[in-house]
Amino acid sequence: MTTTTLAAAPAGRSPTAAALRRFRKHPAAVVSVLFIALVVLAAIFARPLSGHDPNAIDLLSARTGPSGDHLLGTDSTGRDVLSRLLFAGRISLGVGIASAVIAVVVGTLLGSIAGLLGGWVDGLVMRLADVFMSFPSLVVIVVVAGILGPSVLTMVIAIGLFQWPVCGRIVRGVTLSLREQEFVLASRATGAGPLWLMRKHIIPAALPPVSVVATLAVAQAIALEATLSFLGLGVQPPASSWGNMLTDAQSLTVIRSEPWLWLSPGIAVALTVLAVNFVGDGLRDAVDPRSAS
Amino acid sequence: MFRNRIRVAVVGLTVAALAVGGCTGPSTSSGTTPDKALNIYLYQEPAGVFSPMAPINGPDGQVMSFIFEGLLGVDPDYKLQPRLAESHEVSADAKTFTFKLRQGLKWSDGTPFTAKDVLFTYNLMANPKTTSSTAGNYTGVEGVADFAAGKATSISGFSAPDDNTFVIKATKPNFGLLALIGSVWILPEHVLGKDSPDAVAKNPFFRKPTVGMGPYTFVDYKTNQYVHVTANPNYRSPAKIKDVYLKPMTSDNATAQLGNGGIDIASYSPTDLGTVSGFSSVSTQEKPGAGFVRIALNQSKPYFKDVKVRQAFLYAIDRKQVVQTVLAGKAEVRLSNFAKANEPAGLNEYAQDVNKAKQLLAEAGWDSNREVQLQWVQGQRDRDATSTIVQSQLAAVGVKVKLTNIQAAEITKTYANKSYDMVLYGGGNYAVDSSTINGITACANAYPAGGNINFFCNPQLDELMAQANATADQAQRKALYDQAAKLENEQVDLMWLYSPYGLWAVNKKVQGFRAPGSQDAVFWDPASWSITG
């Protein structure tokens, strides 16, 4: 993720190796990477791990606590909570990653265009970014879900579109500083177009800081997905997501007497978002040693 | 840097914990409430327009049931009872309804009450110009059509031959009219009579209706806090409890306050059953609702025209277990549109029978590759769970169902263009008089003309329903409705699911309270309630 395309350094001291070394010095980040790997594996192998169909209802054993058969208990229609939790992981991680990808692609594209072309294009793109950043994104996404109807796709696109400005600003900054460098001027002088410049010079240089932003965007998107699904505007039943599993916990009686319904998805969201944030921090320290605390 | 994140996370968790703790903690009751006052939970904030002409709104209706009365009233068993009218009479042809008013009644401000007030109110209610939301109920009254078309200056079907008599004439035999319009709340002519029909709804009286015929009079509505009503000294048998506060709050808060005495009467959800029955100072009551939760099958689609398919869908669902699991047993399984109390014996129960369902589907030639959509408005726990169960149990008999969460505002579009397959919804009131069922079954009431959104049509059933409604004799009417119920039960116009009970918790010091059938239903006879101790 942290590769750079600068000229090869002496063996063992390549920038990549140095970054990796710095990352490993960040214990929380390393633990978090392991945790996320675990979550991803659990989501991939959800079926064999849980042993239950996440949508199989069993009315006779609804709302039973953790037991040998149902390790995390059952929900209000007798579905296995563990199985729903693991399958929900697929959706929550998928939504997080997909919307971060959208944010990064849109941000990189618009940021580099703004930086390269400058002038009114730059002004327009940056004002657009300002507009997006000043909207309360949750409210807008709720409205969009209300108009288009709630679905995973709508949610991914909406979250992604609201996260591009952070990435866009960083890429623009990188582009502005590169634009005046001799090797870029030389490329231009020999006839390189903006697309070629973007591909060969700007994107590779912007990749390290963008990877940090992308990681943090994943964390934000996972939390946002949980919020939207909790509100009934995200993932639609019977599919499970960590957010819509939490909707069961809307009454004090359930919170008090049936904690297995909400504890596990709540913890899953909290730990995953925390872990992704730690990885983001570790990455930042690794790719930009000057800002390390 | 990550230390900052931990700090933020810790602060966040603490705030969340405080917030949850704040909800469970004993909340102080309003300082103005005297000891002997009664506190009632309102499940929603009232709209604040306490007018019988305004669109029906649960909490506003509950407040109005304290301050207004009608000629008749509907008791918790869905029977019509005399209120302002001492007696009523229906002519043998079920066309003329004569109400004799009680003698010597007074408005809460001391003005005598007469049949003129009744006449005034009915003319307002039937006149669409007053923005009366129920004006449609009055189209069966003689002269309303001419009046609405501007051909007449008053409604000939309403008359007050003397101060104690009020008469309604129907255009055609229509026994159900009694239940439909007999219990409307009467308004004071001496307060509102000067307003023109198109201005009366805006009269400030409806924000502070201090003159009424009910056992209580309106004192104050403090937004987000309470509605205060106090005993009406001119009521025919003055109320035993002096002050009543109706307080809007969250259901969780109400449940907590039931335990500490801050609330005396509150509805609760089946989920809170354990918590509520744990309070030693509180007793519980339950009452079947007047409506029911159902799934409509769009019979304008060829694949739902076959009665075998509709029967198979019912056989596929274990409705008894749905009631047990999802509603903690606090509902009754419906067998027809007719309320349990009005239903004949011997209806097919359609108990779950997977093999029979499969067999019926095979006979009907159901295409197992066909996917049908089940749409519903998400947000109510029981309906969310039921739709999931229906999907899964239909899958077990080879019917593919896709669940679609639809916005409430979008739903009527799918009725208008007949595009939906199945829709899960609830409500209605079919308990007081079975004639209301006609509104959702008759061919002529297919949407948008009426509430028959499933486009069911059975002329034989329409004929039976019309005959029954034209029969004044109770035994004969009942026999005709029984035939209709049997036919409807066999035809499966709807997938009847269940009638949720109205669940109410009452402090043991309160006597005489009779629970209504749902959290949004009006209260019955508050004058007879009392507080001991």
GROMACS .gro file of N, CA, C and O in nm, chain B residues 70-72 82-88 98-105 112-119 122 159-160 162-167 186 213 236:
model
  152
  363GLY      N    1  -7.075   1.248   2.262
  363GLY     CA    2  -7.164   1.237   2.148
  363GLY      C    3  -7.301   1.192   2.193
  363GLY      O    4  -7.322   1.166   2.312
  364LEU      N    5  -7.392   1.178   2.096
  364LEU     CA    6  -7.524   1.123   2.129
  364LEU      C    7  -7.506   0.982   2.182
  364LEU      O    8  -7.563   0.944   2.283
  365LEU      N    9  -7.423   0.905   2.110
  365LEU     CA   10  -7.388   0.771   2.154
  365LEU      C   11  -7.238   0.766   2.178
  365LEU      O   12  -7.166   0.857   2.138
  375PRO      N   13  -7.578   0.470   2.505
  375PRO     CA   14  -7.633   0.605   2.506
  375PRO      C   15  -7.547   0.699   2.589
  375PRO      O   16  -7.501   0.661   2.698
  376ARG      N   17  -7.522   0.820   2.540
  376ARG     CA   18  -7.448   0.921   2.617
  376ARG      C   19  -7.538   1.045   2.632
  376ARG      O   20  -7.619   1.051   2.723
  377LEU      N   21  -7.527   1.139   2.541
  377LEU     CA   22  -7.615   1.255   2.551
  377LEU      C   23  -7.758   1.217   2.514
  377LEU      O   24  -7.855   1.277   2.562
  378ALA      N   25  -7.771   1.116   2.427
  378ALA     CA   26  -7.905   1.066   2.396
  378ALA      C   27  -7.943   0.966   2.504
  378ALA      O   28  -7.862   0.885   2.547
  379GLU      N   29  -8.069   0.975   2.545
  379GLU     CA   30  -8.117   0.882   2.646
  379GLU      C   31  -8.150   0.751   2.578
  379GLU      O   32  -8.128   0.643   2.632
  380SER      N   33  -8.205   0.763   2.456
  380SER     CA   34  -8.243   0.644   2.381
  380SER      C   35  -8.239   0.677   2.232
  380SER      O   36  -8.239   0.795   2.195
  381HIS      N   37  -8.235   0.572   2.150
  381HIS     CA   38  -8.244   0.597   2.007
  381HIS      C   39  -8.327   0.486   1.943
  381HIS      O   40  -8.340   0.376   1.999
  391THR      N   41  -8.395   0.811   1.517
  391THR     CA   42  -8.449   0.913   1.606
  391THR      C   43  -8.381   0.906   1.742
  391THR      O   44  -8.377   0.799   1.805
  392PHE      N   45  -8.321   1.018   1.784
  392PHE     CA   46  -8.251   1.022   1.913
  392PHE      C   47  -8.330   1.108   2.011
  392PHE      O   48  -8.367   1.221   1.978
  393LYS      N   49  -8.357   1.054   2.130
  393LYS     CA   50  -8.418   1.133   2.238
  393LYS      C   51  -8.308   1.178   2.332
  393LYS      O   52  -8.237   1.094   2.388
  394LEU      N   53  -8.291   1.309   2.349
  394LEU     CA   54  -8.184   1.358   2.435
  394LEU      C   55  -8.223   1.349   2.582
  394LEU      O   56  -8.341   1.354   2.617
  395ARG      N   57  -8.121   1.339   2.670
  395ARG     CA   58  -8.148   1.346   2.815
  395ARG      C   59  -8.202   1.485   2.847
  395ARG      O   60  -8.162   1.584   2.787
  396GLN      N   61  -8.287   1.491   2.950
  396GLN     CA   62  -8.346   1.619   2.988
  396GLN      C   63  -8.251   1.698   3.077
  396GLN      O   64  -8.177   1.639   3.156
  397GLY      N   65  -8.256   1.829   3.065
  397GLY     CA   66  -8.191   1.918   3.161
  397GLY      C   67  -8.038   1.918   3.157
  397GLY      O   68  -7.974   1.955   3.256
  398LEU      N   69  -7.980   1.879   3.045
  398LEU     CA   70  -7.833   1.880   3.038
  398LEU      C   71  -7.781   2.022   3.016
  398LEU      O   72  -7.849   2.107   2.956
  405PRO      N   73  -7.782   2.592   2.869
  405PRO     CA   74  -7.858   2.469   2.845
  405PRO      C   75  -7.820   2.404   2.712
  405PRO      O   76  -7.792   2.474   2.614
  406PHE      N   77  -7.822   2.272   2.712
  406PHE     CA   78  -7.789   2.193   2.592
  406PHE      C   79  -7.919   2.151   2.526
  406PHE      O   80  -8.009   2.101   2.592
  407THR      N   81  -7.931   2.174   2.393
  407THR     CA   82  -8.053   2.134   2.323
  407THR      C   83  -8.021   2.063   2.192
  407THR      O   84  -7.904   2.056   2.151
  408ALA      N   85  -8.126   2.015   2.128
  408ALA     CA   86  -8.110   1.946   1.999
  408ALA      C   87  -8.055   2.040   1.892
  408ALA      O   88  -8.002   1.995   1.791
  409LYS      N   89  -8.066   2.171   1.916
  409LYS     CA   90  -8.011   2.266   1.818
  409LYS      C   91  -7.859   2.254   1.809
  409LYS      O   92  -7.800   2.270   1.703
  410ASP      N   93  -7.793   2.229   1.925
  410ASP     CA   94  -7.649   2.208   1.924
  410ASP      C   95  -7.613   2.086   1.839
  410ASP      O   96  -7.515   2.086   1.766
  411VAL      N   97  -7.697   1.983   1.852
  411VAL     CA   98  -7.672   1.860   1.777
  411VAL      C   99  -7.687   1.887   1.627
  411VAL      O  100  -7.601   1.849   1.547
  412LEU      N  101  -7.796   1.956   1.594
  412LEU     CA  102  -7.821   1.989   1.454
  412LEU      C  103  -7.705   2.071   1.397
  412LEU      O  104  -7.655   2.046   1.287
  415TYR      N  105  -7.394   1.840   1.343
  415TYR     CA  106  -7.405   1.749   1.229
  415TYR      C  107  -7.396   1.825   1.097
  415TYR      O  108  -7.339   1.776   1.000
  452SER      N  109  -8.274   1.689   1.128
  452SER     CA  110  -8.377   1.779   1.179
  452SER      C  111  -8.389   1.768   1.330
  452SER      O  112  -8.356   1.665   1.389
  453ALA      N  113  -8.432   1.878   1.392
  453ALA     CA  114  -8.454   1.881   1.537
  453ALA      C  115  -8.597   1.927   1.560
  453ALA      O  116  -8.624   2.044   1.581
  455ASP      N  117  -8.796   1.904   1.809
  455ASP     CA  118  -8.810   1.981   1.932
  455ASP      C  119  -8.676   1.983   2.004
  455ASP      O  120  -8.579   1.924   1.956
  456ASP      N  121  -8.669   2.048   2.120
  456ASP     CA  122  -8.542   2.067   2.189
  456ASP      C  123  -8.477   1.937   2.236
  456ASP      O  124  -8.359   1.936   2.269
  457ASN      N  125  -8.556   1.830   2.244
  457ASN     CA  126  -8.502   1.706   2.296
  457ASN      C  127  -8.500   1.592   2.194
  457ASN      O  128  -8.477   1.477   2.231
  458THR      N  129  -8.523   1.626   2.067
  458THR     CA  130  -8.527   1.519   1.966
  458THR      C  131  -8.441   1.557   1.847
  458THR      O  132  -8.441   1.672   1.802
  459PHE      N  133  -8.365   1.460   1.799
  459PHE     CA  134  -8.284   1.481   1.679
  459PHE      C  135  -8.308   1.364   1.585
  459PHE      O  136  -8.310   1.248   1.629
  460VAL      N  137  -8.328   1.393   1.455
  460VAL     CA  138  -8.361   1.287   1.361
  460VAL      C  139  -8.265   1.289   1.242
  460VAL      O  140  -8.233   1.396   1.189
  479ILE      N  141  -7.030   1.641   2.010
  479ILE     CA  142  -7.117   1.756   1.986
  479ILE      C  143  -7.046   1.886   2.027
  479ILE      O  144  -6.982   1.893   2.133
  506MET      N  145  -6.938   1.907   2.659
  506MET     CA  146  -7.039   1.828   2.728
  506MET      C  147  -6.976   1.710   2.801
  506MET      O  148  -7.047   1.631   2.863
  529ARG      N  149  -7.353   1.555   3.406
  529ARG     CA  150  -7.473   1.494   3.466
  529ARG      C  151  -7.441   1.408   3.588
  529ARG      O  152  -7.522   1.398   3.680
   0.00000   0.00000   0.00000
